[in-house]
Tab-separated table of C-alpha atoms in Angstrom:
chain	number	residue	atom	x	y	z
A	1444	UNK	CA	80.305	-18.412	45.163
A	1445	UNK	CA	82.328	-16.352	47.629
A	1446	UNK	CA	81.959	-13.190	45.837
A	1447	UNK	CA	78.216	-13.804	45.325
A	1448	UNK	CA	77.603	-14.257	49.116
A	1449	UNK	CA	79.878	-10.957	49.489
A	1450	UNK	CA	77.657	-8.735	47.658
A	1451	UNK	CA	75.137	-10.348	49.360
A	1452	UNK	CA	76.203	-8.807	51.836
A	1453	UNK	CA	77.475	-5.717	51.098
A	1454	UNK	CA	73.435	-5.177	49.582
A	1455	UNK	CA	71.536	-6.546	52.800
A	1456	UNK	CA	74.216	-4.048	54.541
A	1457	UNK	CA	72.803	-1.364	52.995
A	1458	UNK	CA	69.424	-2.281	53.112
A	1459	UNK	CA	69.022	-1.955	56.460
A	1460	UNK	CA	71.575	1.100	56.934
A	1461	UNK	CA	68.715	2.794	54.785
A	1462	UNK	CA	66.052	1.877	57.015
A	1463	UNK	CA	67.933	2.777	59.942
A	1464	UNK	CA	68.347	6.298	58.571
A	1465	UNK	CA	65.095	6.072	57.951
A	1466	UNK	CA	63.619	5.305	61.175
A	1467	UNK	CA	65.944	8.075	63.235
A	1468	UNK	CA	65.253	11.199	60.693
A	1469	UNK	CA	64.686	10.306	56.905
A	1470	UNK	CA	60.747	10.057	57.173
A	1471	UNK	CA	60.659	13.280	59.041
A	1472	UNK	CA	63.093	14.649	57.015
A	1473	UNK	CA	61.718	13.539	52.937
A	1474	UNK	CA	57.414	14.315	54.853
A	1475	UNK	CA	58.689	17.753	55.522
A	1476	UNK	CA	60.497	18.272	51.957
A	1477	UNK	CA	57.581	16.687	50.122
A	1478	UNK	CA	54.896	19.300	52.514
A	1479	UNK	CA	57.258	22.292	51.576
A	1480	UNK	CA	58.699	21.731	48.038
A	1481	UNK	CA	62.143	22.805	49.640
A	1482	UNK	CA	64.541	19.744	49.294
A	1483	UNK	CA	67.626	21.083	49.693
A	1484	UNK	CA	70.765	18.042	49.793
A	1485	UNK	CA	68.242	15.555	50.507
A	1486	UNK	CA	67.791	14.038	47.039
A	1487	UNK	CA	71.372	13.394	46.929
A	1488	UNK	CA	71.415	11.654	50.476
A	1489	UNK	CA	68.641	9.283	49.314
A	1490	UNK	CA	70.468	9.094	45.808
A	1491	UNK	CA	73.582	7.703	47.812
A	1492	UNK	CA	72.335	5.132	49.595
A	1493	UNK	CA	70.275	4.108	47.297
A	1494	UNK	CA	72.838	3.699	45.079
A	1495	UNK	CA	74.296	1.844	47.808
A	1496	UNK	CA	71.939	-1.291	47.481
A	1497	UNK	CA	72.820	-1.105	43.789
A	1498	UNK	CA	74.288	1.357	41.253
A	1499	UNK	CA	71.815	1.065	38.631
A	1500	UNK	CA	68.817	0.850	41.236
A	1501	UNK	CA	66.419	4.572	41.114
A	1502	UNK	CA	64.233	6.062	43.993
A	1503	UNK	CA	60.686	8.248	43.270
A	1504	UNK	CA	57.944	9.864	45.273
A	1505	UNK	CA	54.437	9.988	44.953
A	1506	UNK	CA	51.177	9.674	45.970
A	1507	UNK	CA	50.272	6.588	47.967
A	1508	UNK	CA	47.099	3.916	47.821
A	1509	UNK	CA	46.748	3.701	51.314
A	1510	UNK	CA	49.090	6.123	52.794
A	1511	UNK	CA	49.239	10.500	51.920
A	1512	UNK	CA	53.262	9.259	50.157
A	1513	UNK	CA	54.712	6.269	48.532
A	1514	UNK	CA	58.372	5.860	47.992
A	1515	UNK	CA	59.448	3.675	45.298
A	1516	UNK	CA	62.935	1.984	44.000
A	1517	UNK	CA	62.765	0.918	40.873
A	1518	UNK	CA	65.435	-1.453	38.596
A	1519	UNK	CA	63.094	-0.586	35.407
A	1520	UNK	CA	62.088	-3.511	34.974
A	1521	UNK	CA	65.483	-5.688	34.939
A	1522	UNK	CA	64.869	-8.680	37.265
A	1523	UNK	CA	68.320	-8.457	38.810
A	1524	UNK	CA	67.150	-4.970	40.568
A	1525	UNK	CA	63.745	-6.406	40.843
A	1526	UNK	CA	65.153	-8.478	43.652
A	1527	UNK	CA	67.211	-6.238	45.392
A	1528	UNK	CA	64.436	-3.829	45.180
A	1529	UNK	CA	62.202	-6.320	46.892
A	1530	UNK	CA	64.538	-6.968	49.303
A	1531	UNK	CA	64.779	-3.482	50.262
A	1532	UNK	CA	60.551	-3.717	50.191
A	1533	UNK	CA	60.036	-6.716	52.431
A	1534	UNK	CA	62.509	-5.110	55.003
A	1535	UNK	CA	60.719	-1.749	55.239
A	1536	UNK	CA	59.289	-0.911	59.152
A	1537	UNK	CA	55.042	-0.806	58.346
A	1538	UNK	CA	53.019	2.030	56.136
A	1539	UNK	CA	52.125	4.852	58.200
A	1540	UNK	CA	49.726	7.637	57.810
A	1541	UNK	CA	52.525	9.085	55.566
A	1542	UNK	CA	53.768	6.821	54.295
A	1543	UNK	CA	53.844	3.373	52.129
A	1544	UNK	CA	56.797	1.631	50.242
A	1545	UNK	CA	56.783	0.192	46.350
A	1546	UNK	CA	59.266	-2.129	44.902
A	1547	UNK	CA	58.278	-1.447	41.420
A	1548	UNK	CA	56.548	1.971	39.707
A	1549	UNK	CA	52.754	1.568	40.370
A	1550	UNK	CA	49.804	2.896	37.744
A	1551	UNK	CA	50.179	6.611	37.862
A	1552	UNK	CA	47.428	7.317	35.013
A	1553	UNK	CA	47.097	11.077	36.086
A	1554	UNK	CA	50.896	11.307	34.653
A	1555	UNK	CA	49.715	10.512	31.074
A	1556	UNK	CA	47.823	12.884	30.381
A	1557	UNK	CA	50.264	15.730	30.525
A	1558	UNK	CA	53.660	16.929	29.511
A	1559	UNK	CA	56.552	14.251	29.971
A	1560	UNK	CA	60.037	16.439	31.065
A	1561	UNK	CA	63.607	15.404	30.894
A	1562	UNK	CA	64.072	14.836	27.188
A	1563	UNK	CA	65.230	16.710	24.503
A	1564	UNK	CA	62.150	18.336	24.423
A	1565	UNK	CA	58.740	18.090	26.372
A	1566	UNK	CA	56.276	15.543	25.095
A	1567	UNK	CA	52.630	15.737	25.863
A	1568	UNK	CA	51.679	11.860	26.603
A	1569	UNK	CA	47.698	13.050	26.118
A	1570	UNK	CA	48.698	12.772	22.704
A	1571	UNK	CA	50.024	9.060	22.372
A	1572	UNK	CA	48.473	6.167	20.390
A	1573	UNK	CA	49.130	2.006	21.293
A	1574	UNK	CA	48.586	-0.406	19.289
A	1575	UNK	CA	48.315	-4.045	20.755
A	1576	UNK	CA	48.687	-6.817	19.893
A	1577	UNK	CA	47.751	-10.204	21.529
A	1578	UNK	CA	48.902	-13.130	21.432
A	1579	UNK	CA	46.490	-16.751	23.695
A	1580	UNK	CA	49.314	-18.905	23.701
A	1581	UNK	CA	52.059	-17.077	25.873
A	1582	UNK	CA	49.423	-14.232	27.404
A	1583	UNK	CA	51.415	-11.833	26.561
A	1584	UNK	CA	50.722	-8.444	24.523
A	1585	UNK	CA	53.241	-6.670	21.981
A	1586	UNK	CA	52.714	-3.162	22.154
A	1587	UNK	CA	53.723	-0.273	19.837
A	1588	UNK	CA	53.540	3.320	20.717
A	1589	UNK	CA	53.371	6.174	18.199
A	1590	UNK	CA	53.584	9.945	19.083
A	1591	UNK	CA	53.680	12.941	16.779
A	1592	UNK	CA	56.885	14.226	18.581
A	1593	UNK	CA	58.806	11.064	17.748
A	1594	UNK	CA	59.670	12.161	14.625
A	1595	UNK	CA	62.065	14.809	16.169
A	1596	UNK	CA	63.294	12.783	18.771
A	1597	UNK	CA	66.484	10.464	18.924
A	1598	UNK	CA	65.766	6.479	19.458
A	1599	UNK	CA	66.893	6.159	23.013
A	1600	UNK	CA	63.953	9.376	24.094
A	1601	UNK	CA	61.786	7.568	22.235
A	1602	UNK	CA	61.922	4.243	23.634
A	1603	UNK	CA	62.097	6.309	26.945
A	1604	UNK	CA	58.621	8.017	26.767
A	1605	UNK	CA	57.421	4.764	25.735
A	1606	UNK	CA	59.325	2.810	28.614
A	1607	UNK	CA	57.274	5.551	31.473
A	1608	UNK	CA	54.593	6.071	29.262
A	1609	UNK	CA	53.638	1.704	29.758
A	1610	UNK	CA	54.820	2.293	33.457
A	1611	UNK	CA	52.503	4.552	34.346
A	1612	UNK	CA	49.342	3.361	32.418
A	1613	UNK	CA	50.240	-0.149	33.986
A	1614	UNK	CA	52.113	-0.227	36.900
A	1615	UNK	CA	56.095	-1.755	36.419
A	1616	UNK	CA	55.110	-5.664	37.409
A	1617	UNK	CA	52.388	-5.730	35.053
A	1618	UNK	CA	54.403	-4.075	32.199
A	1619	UNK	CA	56.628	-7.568	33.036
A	1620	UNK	CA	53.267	-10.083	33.801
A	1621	UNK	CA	51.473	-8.896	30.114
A	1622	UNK	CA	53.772	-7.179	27.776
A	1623	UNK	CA	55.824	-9.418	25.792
A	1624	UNK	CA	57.446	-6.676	23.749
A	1625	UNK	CA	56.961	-3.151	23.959
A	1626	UNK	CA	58.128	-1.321	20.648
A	1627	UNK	CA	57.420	2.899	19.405
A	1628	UNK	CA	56.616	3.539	15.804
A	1629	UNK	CA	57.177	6.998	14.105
A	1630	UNK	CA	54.174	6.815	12.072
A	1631	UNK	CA	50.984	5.852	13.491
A	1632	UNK	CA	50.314	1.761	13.560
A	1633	UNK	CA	47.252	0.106	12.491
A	1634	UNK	CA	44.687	-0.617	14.836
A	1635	UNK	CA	46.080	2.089	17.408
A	1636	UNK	CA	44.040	3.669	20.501
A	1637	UNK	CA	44.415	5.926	22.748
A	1638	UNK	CA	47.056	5.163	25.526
A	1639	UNK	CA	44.277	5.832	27.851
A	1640	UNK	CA	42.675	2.476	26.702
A	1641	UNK	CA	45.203	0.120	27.102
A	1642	UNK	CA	44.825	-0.564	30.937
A	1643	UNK	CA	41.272	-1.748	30.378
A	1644	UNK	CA	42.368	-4.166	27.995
A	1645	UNK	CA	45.345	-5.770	30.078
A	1646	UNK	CA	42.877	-6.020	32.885
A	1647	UNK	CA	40.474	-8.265	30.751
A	1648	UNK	CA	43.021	-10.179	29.590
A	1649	UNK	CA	44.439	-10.406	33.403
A	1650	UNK	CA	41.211	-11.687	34.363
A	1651	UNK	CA	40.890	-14.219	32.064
A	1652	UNK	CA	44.532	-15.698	32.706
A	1653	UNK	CA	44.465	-14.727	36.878
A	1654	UNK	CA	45.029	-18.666	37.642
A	1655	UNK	CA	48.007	-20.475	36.301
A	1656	UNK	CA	47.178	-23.926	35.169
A	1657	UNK	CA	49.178	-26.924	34.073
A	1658	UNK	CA	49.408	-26.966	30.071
A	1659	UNK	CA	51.394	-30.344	28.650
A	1660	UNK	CA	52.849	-30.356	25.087
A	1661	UNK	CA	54.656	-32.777	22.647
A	1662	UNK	CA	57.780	-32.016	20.857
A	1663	UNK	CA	60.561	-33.908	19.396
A	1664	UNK	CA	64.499	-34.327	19.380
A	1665	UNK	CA	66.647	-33.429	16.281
A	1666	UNK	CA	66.693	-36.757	16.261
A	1667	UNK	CA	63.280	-37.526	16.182
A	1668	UNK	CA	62.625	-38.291	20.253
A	1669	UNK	CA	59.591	-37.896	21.591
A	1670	UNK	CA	59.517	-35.187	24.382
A	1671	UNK	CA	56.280	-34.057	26.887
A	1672	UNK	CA	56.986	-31.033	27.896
A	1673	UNK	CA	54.205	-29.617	30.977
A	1674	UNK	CA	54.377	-25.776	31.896
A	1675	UNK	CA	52.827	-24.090	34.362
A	1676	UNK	CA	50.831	-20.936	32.285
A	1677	UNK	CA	51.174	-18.089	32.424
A	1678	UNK	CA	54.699	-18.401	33.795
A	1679	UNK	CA	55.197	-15.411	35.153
A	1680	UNK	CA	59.030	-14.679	37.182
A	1681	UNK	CA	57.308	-11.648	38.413
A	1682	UNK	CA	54.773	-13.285	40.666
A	1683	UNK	CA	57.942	-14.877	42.492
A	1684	UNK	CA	60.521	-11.765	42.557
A	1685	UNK	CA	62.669	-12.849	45.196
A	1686	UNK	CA	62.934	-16.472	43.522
A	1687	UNK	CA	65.805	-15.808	41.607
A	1688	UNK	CA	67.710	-19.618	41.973
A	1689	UNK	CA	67.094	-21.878	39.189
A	1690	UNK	CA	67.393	-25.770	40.078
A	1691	UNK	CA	67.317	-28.247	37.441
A	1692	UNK	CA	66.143	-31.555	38.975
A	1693	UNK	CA	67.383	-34.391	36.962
A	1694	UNK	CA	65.783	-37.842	37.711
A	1695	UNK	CA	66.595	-40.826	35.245
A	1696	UNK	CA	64.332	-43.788	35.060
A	1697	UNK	CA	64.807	-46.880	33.609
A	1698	UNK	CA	62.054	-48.807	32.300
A	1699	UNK	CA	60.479	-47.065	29.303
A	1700	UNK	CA	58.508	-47.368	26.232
A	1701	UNK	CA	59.002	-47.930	22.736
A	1702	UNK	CA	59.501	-44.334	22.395
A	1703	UNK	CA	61.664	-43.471	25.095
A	1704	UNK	CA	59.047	-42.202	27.318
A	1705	UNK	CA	58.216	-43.896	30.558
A	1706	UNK	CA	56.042	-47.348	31.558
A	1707	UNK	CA	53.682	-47.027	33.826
A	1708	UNK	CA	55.562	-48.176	36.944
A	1709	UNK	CA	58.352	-45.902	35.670
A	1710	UNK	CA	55.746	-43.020	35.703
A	1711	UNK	CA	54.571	-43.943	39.082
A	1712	UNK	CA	58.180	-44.123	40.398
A	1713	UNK	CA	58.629	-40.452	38.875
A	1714	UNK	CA	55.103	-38.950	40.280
A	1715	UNK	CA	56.507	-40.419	44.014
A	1716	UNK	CA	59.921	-38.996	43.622
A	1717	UNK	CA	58.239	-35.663	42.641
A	1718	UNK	CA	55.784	-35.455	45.629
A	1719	UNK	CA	58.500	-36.492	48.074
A	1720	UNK	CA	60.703	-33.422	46.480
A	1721	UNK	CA	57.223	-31.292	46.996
A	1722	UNK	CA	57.083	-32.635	50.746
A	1723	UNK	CA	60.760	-31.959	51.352
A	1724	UNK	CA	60.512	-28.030	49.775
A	1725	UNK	CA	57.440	-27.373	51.029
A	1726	UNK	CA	56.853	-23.020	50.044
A	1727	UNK	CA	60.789	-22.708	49.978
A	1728	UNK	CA	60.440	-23.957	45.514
A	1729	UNK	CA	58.277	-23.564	42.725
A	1730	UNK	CA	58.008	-25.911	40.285
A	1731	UNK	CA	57.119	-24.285	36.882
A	1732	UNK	CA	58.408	-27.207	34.101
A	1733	UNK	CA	59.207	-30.316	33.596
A	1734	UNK	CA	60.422	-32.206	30.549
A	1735	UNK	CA	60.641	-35.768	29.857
A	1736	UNK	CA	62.164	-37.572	27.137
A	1737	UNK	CA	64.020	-40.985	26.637
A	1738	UNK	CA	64.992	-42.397	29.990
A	1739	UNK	CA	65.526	-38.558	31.547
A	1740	UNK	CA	62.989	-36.396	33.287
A	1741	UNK	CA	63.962	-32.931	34.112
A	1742	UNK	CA	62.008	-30.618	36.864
A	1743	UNK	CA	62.134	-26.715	36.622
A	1744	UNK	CA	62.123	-25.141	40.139
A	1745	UNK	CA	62.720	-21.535	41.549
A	1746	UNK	CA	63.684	-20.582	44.845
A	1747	UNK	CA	65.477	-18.355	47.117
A	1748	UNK	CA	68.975	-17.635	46.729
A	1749	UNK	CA	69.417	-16.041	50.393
A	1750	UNK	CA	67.435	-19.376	51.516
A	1751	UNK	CA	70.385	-21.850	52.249
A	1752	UNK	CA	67.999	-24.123	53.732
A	1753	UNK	CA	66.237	-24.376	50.270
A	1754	UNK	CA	69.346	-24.934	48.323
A	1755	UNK	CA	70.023	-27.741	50.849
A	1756	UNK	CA	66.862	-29.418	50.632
A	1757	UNK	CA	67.466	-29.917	46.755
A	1758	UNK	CA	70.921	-31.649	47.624
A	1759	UNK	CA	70.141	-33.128	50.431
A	1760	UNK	CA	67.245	-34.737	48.090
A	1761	UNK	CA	69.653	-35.794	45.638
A	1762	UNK	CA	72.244	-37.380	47.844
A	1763	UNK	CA	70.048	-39.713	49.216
A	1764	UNK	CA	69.287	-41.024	45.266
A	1765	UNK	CA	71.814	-42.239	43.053
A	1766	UNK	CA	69.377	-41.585	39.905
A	1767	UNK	CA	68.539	-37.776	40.816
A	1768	UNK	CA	71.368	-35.012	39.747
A	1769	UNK	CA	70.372	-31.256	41.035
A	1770	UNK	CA	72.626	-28.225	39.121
A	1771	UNK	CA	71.636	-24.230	40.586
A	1772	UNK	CA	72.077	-21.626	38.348
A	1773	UNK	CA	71.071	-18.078	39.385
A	1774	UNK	CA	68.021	-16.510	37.075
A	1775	UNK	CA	66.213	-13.770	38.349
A	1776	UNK	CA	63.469	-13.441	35.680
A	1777	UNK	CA	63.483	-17.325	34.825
A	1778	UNK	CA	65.594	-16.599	30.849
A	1779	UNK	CA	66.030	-20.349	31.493
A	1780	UNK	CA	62.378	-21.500	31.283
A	1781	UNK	CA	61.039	-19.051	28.577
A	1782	UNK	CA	61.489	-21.852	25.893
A	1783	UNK	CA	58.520	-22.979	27.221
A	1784	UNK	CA	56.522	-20.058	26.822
């Protein structure tokens, strides 16, 4: 736990020593670069303490929704960075005229419709093709993207160009909120469209899934138990980026039924014990599962790792009950609740 808290540290350290910079000469400094095209050493400055907040984390210019600039740092789409990244975001001084910040690549459609640089050879994106592929239960899509060029191109480009290529069409967080899987074909898939196309479908289907609701299922034991399993759908980690704690909320009850699962006063004992959690958390969790199967019911909930006062509202819960059992694991991007997806 000590070296946890230490990089904590270390990261909000160099948070704000980039917003300090910042505020004394980096937005004069990066609005005059961008205005002349002459950069000089400043891509390496930003590079540096960038790097600073996290090795693998990226920085990018461009143009802004509401301001003339955005600046971006990215993780790609690994929830670890996605954090930090946020972090850096929520501690930003406010947009200007010149300037807004991003926390993850917005829609950049103007990019797709030229040549992508940096690989072993140019690709024009115009020419791309996406198949997708749909799937009601988890709202998510699998997409596949074919290009002509692929079949010179080693696996890694490929998966590249397709990696910016669903970034830009979509934005980075909904890449994460609708796209299950995102595979490239060398030869062109079934049922394939133009890559122009795709956003219009993922905003249909965002429309239609926009409000998570409570979904309960039934599954059983290897050995035959009956378990209800309730999930809040879509459960999406990237709604929540800075809730990156996972608590497991054990509560065991007593009086059951013939099946393991609970009476009705054991049911209402549960429901209380769950709204006095709720009371005690208030917005500091976010309950996303629960399952409950012979004599055991077990609650899913996110929250802030920087938030002591969260963590201690969880244990602080469970000390005062001799039947509730609390374990924190961290999970940025929630790998621990997907089974129920």
């Amino acid at each position: 736990m000590e070296s946890v808290r230490r990089s904590s540290r270390t990261e909000t350290e160099a948070v704000g020593a980039f917003w300090r910079w910042w505020s004394v000469a980096g937005a004069g400094l990066i609005t005059a670069a961008v205005m002349s095209g002459v950069y000089g050493d400043l891509p390496e400055i930003i590079g540096a303490m960038v790097m600073a907040i996290h090795p693998e984390l990226r920085w990018e210019t461009g143009p802004g929704a509401r301001s003339q600039h955005r600046l971006c740092i990215t993780g790609g789409g690994d929830p670890r960075l996605r954090v930090l990244a946020e972090r850096w975001r929520r501690a930003a001084p406010p947009p200007t005229e010149s300037w807004e910040f991003a926390a993850a690549r917005e829609p950049q459609p103007g990019m797709v419709t030229g040549p992508l640089e940096g690989l072993a050879q140019p690709v024009d994106l115009g020419l791309a093709r996406i198949a997708v592929d749909w799937d009601d239960r988890s709202a998510l899509a699998e997409l596949t993207v074919y290009h002509p060029a692929f079949t010179r191109m080693s696996t890694n480009d490929c998966r590249l160009a397709g990696r910016l290529l669903a970034d830009w069409l979509l934005g980075e967080d909904d890449v994460q909120r609708w796209v299950g899987a995102l595979n490239v074909a060398r030869t062109d898939p079934r049922d394939s469209q133009p890559a122009a196309v795709v956003p219009e479908f993922i905003q249909a289907v965002a429309t239609r899934n926009a409000n998570p609701r409570w979904t309960m299922r039934e599954a059983q034991t290897s050995s035959g138990q009956r378990v209800i399993v309730c999930t809040l759908r879509p459960l999406r980690w990237v709604d929540h980026p800075l809730l990156d704690l996972h608590t497991a909320v054990r509560i065991g009850y007593r009086r059951t039924g013939p099946d393991g699962l609970p009476d009705g006063d054991a049911l209402r004992g549960l429901r209380h014990l769950e709204a006095d959690l709720g009371a005690l958390l208030g917005s500091r969790g976010e309950l996303v599962a629960s399952e409950t199967c012979n004599g055991l019911r077990i609650l899913h909930y996110y929250s802030d790792s920087e938030d002591q006062n969260g963590r201690e509202s969880f244990d602080r819960f469970a000390r005062a009950r001799k039947e509730v059992q609390v374990t924190h694991t961290g999970d940025p991007g929630w790998a621990r609740v997907q089974k129920f997806i």
